[in-house]
mmCIF file of C-alpha atoms in Angstrom:
data_model
loop_
_atom_site.group_PDB
_atom_site.id
_atom_site.type_symbol
_atom_site.label_atom_id
_atom_site.label_comp_id
_atom_site.label_asym_id
_atom_site.label_seq_id
_atom_site.Cartn_x
_atom_site.Cartn_y
_atom_site.Cartn_z
ATOM 1 C CA UNK A 1 0.137 0.009 0.115
ATOM 2 C CA UNK A 2 0.939 3.509 -0.479
ATOM 3 C CA UNK A 3 1.313 6.132 2.319
ATOM 4 C CA UNK A 4 1.589 9.873 2.305
ATOM 5 C CA UNK A 5 3.928 11.698 4.481
ATOM 6 C CA UNK A 6 3.737 15.538 4.955
ATOM 7 C CA UNK A 7 6.668 17.393 5.295
ATOM 8 C CA UNK A 8 7.878 20.963 4.562
ATOM 9 C CA UNK A 9 7.101 22.336 1.271
ATOM 10 C CA UNK A 10 10.575 22.403 -0.763
ATOM 11 C CA UNK A 11 11.739 19.658 1.615
ATOM 12 C CA UNK A 12 10.168 16.540 -0.401
ATOM 13 C CA UNK A 13 13.192 15.181 -2.219
ATOM 14 C CA UNK A 14 15.534 15.633 1.103
ATOM 15 C CA UNK A 15 12.571 14.100 3.298
ATOM 16 C CA UNK A 16 12.451 10.969 0.836
ATOM 17 C CA UNK A 17 16.517 10.723 0.916
ATOM 18 C CA UNK A 18 16.567 10.685 4.750
ATOM 19 C CA UNK A 19 13.723 7.924 4.742
ATOM 20 C CA UNK A 20 15.784 5.846 2.180
ATOM 21 C CA UNK A 21 19.105 6.264 4.441
ATOM 22 C CA UNK A 22 17.503 5.893 7.654
ATOM 23 C CA UNK A 23 14.595 3.434 7.479
ATOM 24 C CA UNK A 24 15.481 -0.300 7.260
ATOM 25 C CA UNK A 25 14.898 -1.510 3.672
ATOM 26 C CA UNK A 26 12.451 -4.304 4.953
ATOM 27 C CA UNK A 27 10.021 -1.808 6.058
ATOM 28 C CA UNK A 28 9.289 -0.382 2.540
ATOM 29 C CA UNK A 29 9.440 -1.149 -1.028
ATOM 30 C CA UNK A 30 10.170 2.448 -2.241
ATOM 31 C CA UNK A 31 9.965 6.015 -1.038
ATOM 32 C CA UNK A 32 9.359 8.841 -3.801
ATOM 33 C CA UNK A 33 8.349 12.290 -4.607
ATOM 34 C CA UNK A 34 5.655 12.809 -7.288
ATOM 35 C CA UNK A 35 7.161 15.195 -10.029
ATOM 36 C CA UNK A 36 5.830 16.662 -12.991
ATOM 37 C CA UNK A 37 7.664 17.926 -16.261
ATOM 38 C CA UNK A 38 6.699 21.130 -17.707
ATOM 39 C CA UNK A 39 8.106 23.707 -20.314
ATOM 40 C CA UNK A 40 9.478 27.059 -19.125
ATOM 41 C CA UNK A 41 10.584 29.982 -21.160
ATOM 42 C CA UNK A 42 14.304 31.180 -20.407
ATOM 43 C CA UNK A 43 16.007 33.737 -22.688
ATOM 44 C CA UNK A 44 13.554 33.297 -25.343
ATOM 45 C CA UNK A 45 13.596 29.481 -25.657
ATOM 46 C CA UNK A 46 11.221 26.951 -24.045
ATOM 47 C CA UNK A 47 13.252 24.486 -21.682
ATOM 48 C CA UNK A 48 11.848 21.438 -19.901
ATOM 49 C CA UNK A 49 12.097 21.662 -15.926
ATOM 50 C CA UNK A 50 11.154 19.109 -13.436
ATOM 51 C CA UNK A 51 8.906 20.221 -10.363
ATOM 52 C CA UNK A 52 7.284 18.593 -7.349
ATOM 53 C CA UNK A 53 3.577 17.889 -8.415
ATOM 54 C CA UNK A 54 2.161 17.864 -4.917
ATOM 55 C CA UNK A 55 4.133 20.229 -2.576
ATOM 56 C CA UNK A 56 4.742 19.130 0.907
ATOM 57 C CA UNK A 57 4.128 15.435 0.144
ATOM 58 C CA UNK A 58 6.142 12.397 0.170
ATOM 59 C CA UNK A 59 5.087 9.049 -0.738
ATOM 60 C CA UNK A 60 6.088 5.749 0.539
ATOM 61 C CA UNK A 61 4.996 2.092 -0.411
ATOM 62 C CA UNK A 62 5.152 -0.700 2.342
ATOM 63 C CA UNK A 63 3.403 -3.754 3.505
ATOM 64 C CA UNK A 64 4.599 -3.507 7.091
ATOM 65 C CA UNK A 65 2.731 0.012 8.439
ATOM 66 C CA UNK A 66 3.479 -0.812 11.806
ATOM 67 C CA UNK A 67 6.990 -1.265 11.546
ATOM 68 C CA UNK A 68 7.339 1.611 9.184
ATOM 69 C CA UNK A 69 5.493 4.092 11.405
ATOM 70 C CA UNK A 70 7.837 3.072 14.400
ATOM 71 C CA UNK A 71 10.735 3.809 12.269
ATOM 72 C CA UNK A 72 9.359 7.091 10.974
ATOM 73 C CA UNK A 73 8.994 8.419 14.370
ATOM 74 C CA UNK A 74 12.653 8.476 14.794
ATOM 75 C CA UNK A 75 13.094 10.572 11.844
ATOM 76 C CA UNK A 76 13.705 14.420 12.565
ATOM 77 C CA UNK A 77 11.766 17.014 10.627
ATOM 78 C CA UNK A 78 8.811 15.126 9.504
ATOM 79 C CA UNK A 79 5.710 17.339 10.358
ATOM 80 C CA UNK A 80 3.140 14.457 10.532
ATOM 81 C CA UNK A 81 2.274 11.392 8.974
ATOM 82 C CA UNK A 82 -1.171 12.008 7.021
ATOM 83 C CA UNK A 83 -4.346 10.062 8.164
ATOM 84 C CA UNK A 84 -2.776 8.776 11.074
ATOM 85 C CA UNK A 85 -5.305 6.587 13.184
ATOM 86 C CA UNK A 86 -4.065 5.156 16.746
ATOM 87 C CA UNK A 87 -0.618 3.930 16.453
ATOM 88 C CA UNK A 88 -0.669 3.502 12.620
ATOM 89 C CA UNK A 89 -1.354 5.380 9.605
ATOM 90 C CA UNK A 90 -3.911 5.016 6.742
ATOM 91 C CA UNK A 91 -2.895 4.401 3.318
ATOM 92 C CA UNK A 92 -3.987 5.989 0.047
ATOM 93 C CA UNK A 93 -7.409 4.707 -0.640
ATOM 94 C CA UNK A 94 -7.682 2.776 -4.086
ATOM 95 C CA UNK A 95 -8.767 5.556 -6.053
ATOM 96 C CA UNK A 96 -6.074 7.956 -4.942
ATOM 97 C CA UNK A 97 -3.435 5.176 -5.451
ATOM 98 C CA UNK A 98 -4.706 4.796 -8.806
ATOM 99 C CA UNK A 99 -4.604 8.170 -9.474
ATOM 100 C CA UNK A 100 -1.081 8.496 -8.505
ATOM 101 C CA UNK A 101 0.092 5.603 -10.633
ATOM 102 C CA UNK A 102 -2.146 7.071 -13.517
ATOM 103 C CA UNK A 103 -0.377 10.282 -13.443
ATOM 104 C CA UNK A 104 3.346 9.269 -13.287
ATOM 105 C CA UNK A 105 5.321 6.888 -15.117
ATOM 106 C CA UNK A 106 7.805 4.198 -13.937
ATOM 107 C CA UNK A 107 9.799 7.135 -12.273
ATOM 108 C CA UNK A 108 6.864 8.755 -10.691
ATOM 109 C CA UNK A 109 7.111 11.656 -13.232
ATOM 110 C CA UNK A 110 4.212 13.082 -15.169
ATOM 111 C CA UNK A 111 5.536 13.767 -18.544
ATOM 112 C CA UNK A 112 4.507 16.635 -20.903
ATOM 113 C CA UNK A 113 1.293 15.862 -22.586
ATOM 114 C CA UNK A 114 1.081 16.710 -26.258
ATOM 115 C CA UNK A 115 -1.911 19.210 -27.348
ATOM 116 C CA UNK A 116 -3.239 20.516 -30.424
ATOM 117 C CA UNK A 117 -5.166 24.115 -30.799
ATOM 118 C CA UNK A 118 -8.241 23.295 -33.016
ATOM 119 C CA UNK A 119 -10.524 25.768 -34.727
ATOM 120 C CA UNK A 120 -12.145 28.115 -32.096
ATOM 121 C CA UNK A 121 -9.076 27.715 -29.547
ATOM 122 C CA UNK A 122 -10.366 24.423 -28.619
ATOM 123 C CA UNK A 123 -7.635 22.003 -27.148
ATOM 124 C CA UNK A 124 -7.313 18.445 -28.174
ATOM 125 C CA UNK A 125 -4.943 16.280 -26.104
ATOM 126 C CA UNK A 126 -2.947 13.770 -28.282
ATOM 127 C CA UNK A 127 -1.095 11.772 -25.586
ATOM 128 C CA UNK A 128 0.387 11.874 -22.189
ATOM 129 C CA UNK A 129 -1.098 11.653 -18.557
ATOM 130 C CA UNK A 130 -3.582 14.506 -19.075
ATOM 131 C CA UNK A 131 -5.527 12.114 -21.561
ATOM 132 C CA UNK A 132 -6.750 10.363 -18.675
ATOM 133 C CA UNK A 133 -7.943 13.474 -16.985
ATOM 134 C CA UNK A 134 -9.574 15.255 -20.055
ATOM 135 C CA UNK A 135 -13.025 15.485 -18.372
ATOM 136 C CA UNK A 136 -11.336 16.895 -15.185
ATOM 137 C CA UNK A 137 -9.644 19.916 -16.950
ATOM 138 C CA UNK A 138 -10.966 23.193 -15.292
ATOM 139 C CA UNK A 139 -8.630 25.468 -17.603
ATOM 140 C CA UNK A 140 -5.709 25.563 -19.868
ATOM 141 C CA UNK A 141 -2.836 28.168 -19.735
ATOM 142 C CA UNK A 142 -1.286 28.003 -23.072
ATOM 143 C CA UNK A 143 0.983 30.976 -22.257
ATOM 144 C CA UNK A 144 2.491 28.873 -18.901
ATOM 145 C CA UNK A 145 2.243 25.518 -21.078
ATOM 146 C CA UNK A 146 0.254 23.841 -18.018
ATOM 147 C CA UNK A 147 -3.227 22.408 -17.699
ATOM 148 C CA UNK A 148 -5.044 22.566 -14.489
ATOM 149 C CA UNK A 149 -7.079 19.416 -13.507
ATOM 150 C CA UNK A 150 -9.594 19.262 -10.570
ATOM 151 C CA UNK A 151 -9.157 16.071 -8.597
ATOM 152 C CA UNK A 152 -9.956 14.552 -5.323
ATOM 153 C CA UNK A 153 -6.936 13.841 -3.155
ATOM 154 C CA UNK A 154 -6.516 13.019 0.434
ATOM 155 C CA UNK A 155 -10.183 13.627 1.003
ATOM 156 C CA UNK A 156 -10.560 17.054 -0.667
ATOM 157 C CA UNK A 157 -10.549 18.745 -4.076
ATOM 158 C CA UNK A 158 -7.164 19.753 -5.326
ATOM 159 C CA UNK A 159 -6.065 21.479 -8.420
ATOM 160 C CA UNK A 160 -3.239 19.663 -9.977
ATOM 161 C CA UNK A 161 -1.352 21.499 -12.727
ATOM 162 C CA UNK A 162 0.348 19.274 -15.648
ATOM 163 C CA UNK A 163 2.727 20.418 -18.168
ATOM 164 C CA UNK A 164 1.651 20.540 -21.731
ATOM 165 C CA UNK A 165 3.631 20.920 -25.124
ATOM 166 C CA UNK A 166 1.800 22.503 -28.155
ATOM 167 C CA UNK A 167 2.152 20.039 -30.758
ATOM 168 C CA UNK A 168 0.372 21.705 -33.976
ATOM 169 C CA UNK A 169 -2.147 24.216 -34.691
ATOM 170 C CA UNK A 170 -5.055 22.515 -36.748
ATOM 171 C CA UNK A 171 -7.096 24.787 -39.099
ATOM 172 C CA UNK A 172 -10.127 23.027 -40.432
ATOM 173 C CA UNK A 173 -11.451 24.225 -43.845
#
């Protein structure tokens, strides 16, 4: 099962590194931070950058939550384990786990989705993780090259920003 650890924003990778170093390997399968690729313009040209998708969250997969929880309590600077109940913490529900798997690739990274601009400035999604969320897109920011998707995560509505690349402008006759 996958669990979420809340940490300080900007400390996600550092937290994952500390966990990988300090928690015995038999307590978890993997510890990761969900990332997204997006395009940013620097000095007139578009460059691919990588950013944290969910600020303040580090993910960990384990089938030994009790043992993992005891080890995590020993780690400094963790603000809290989300969804904690009694002596254990609660895993992501199946829908949230599927969401995390659908967004990211094997490296837990949401790659840039390719889109086309059709007649009437309608945007069509060609490929990428955004295709699975086309019904949940609340807005497209073509200037920033990102799509904003409304999802439910950790029991509340969350806006998730995914990177897009404009592949082609289609004109119908």
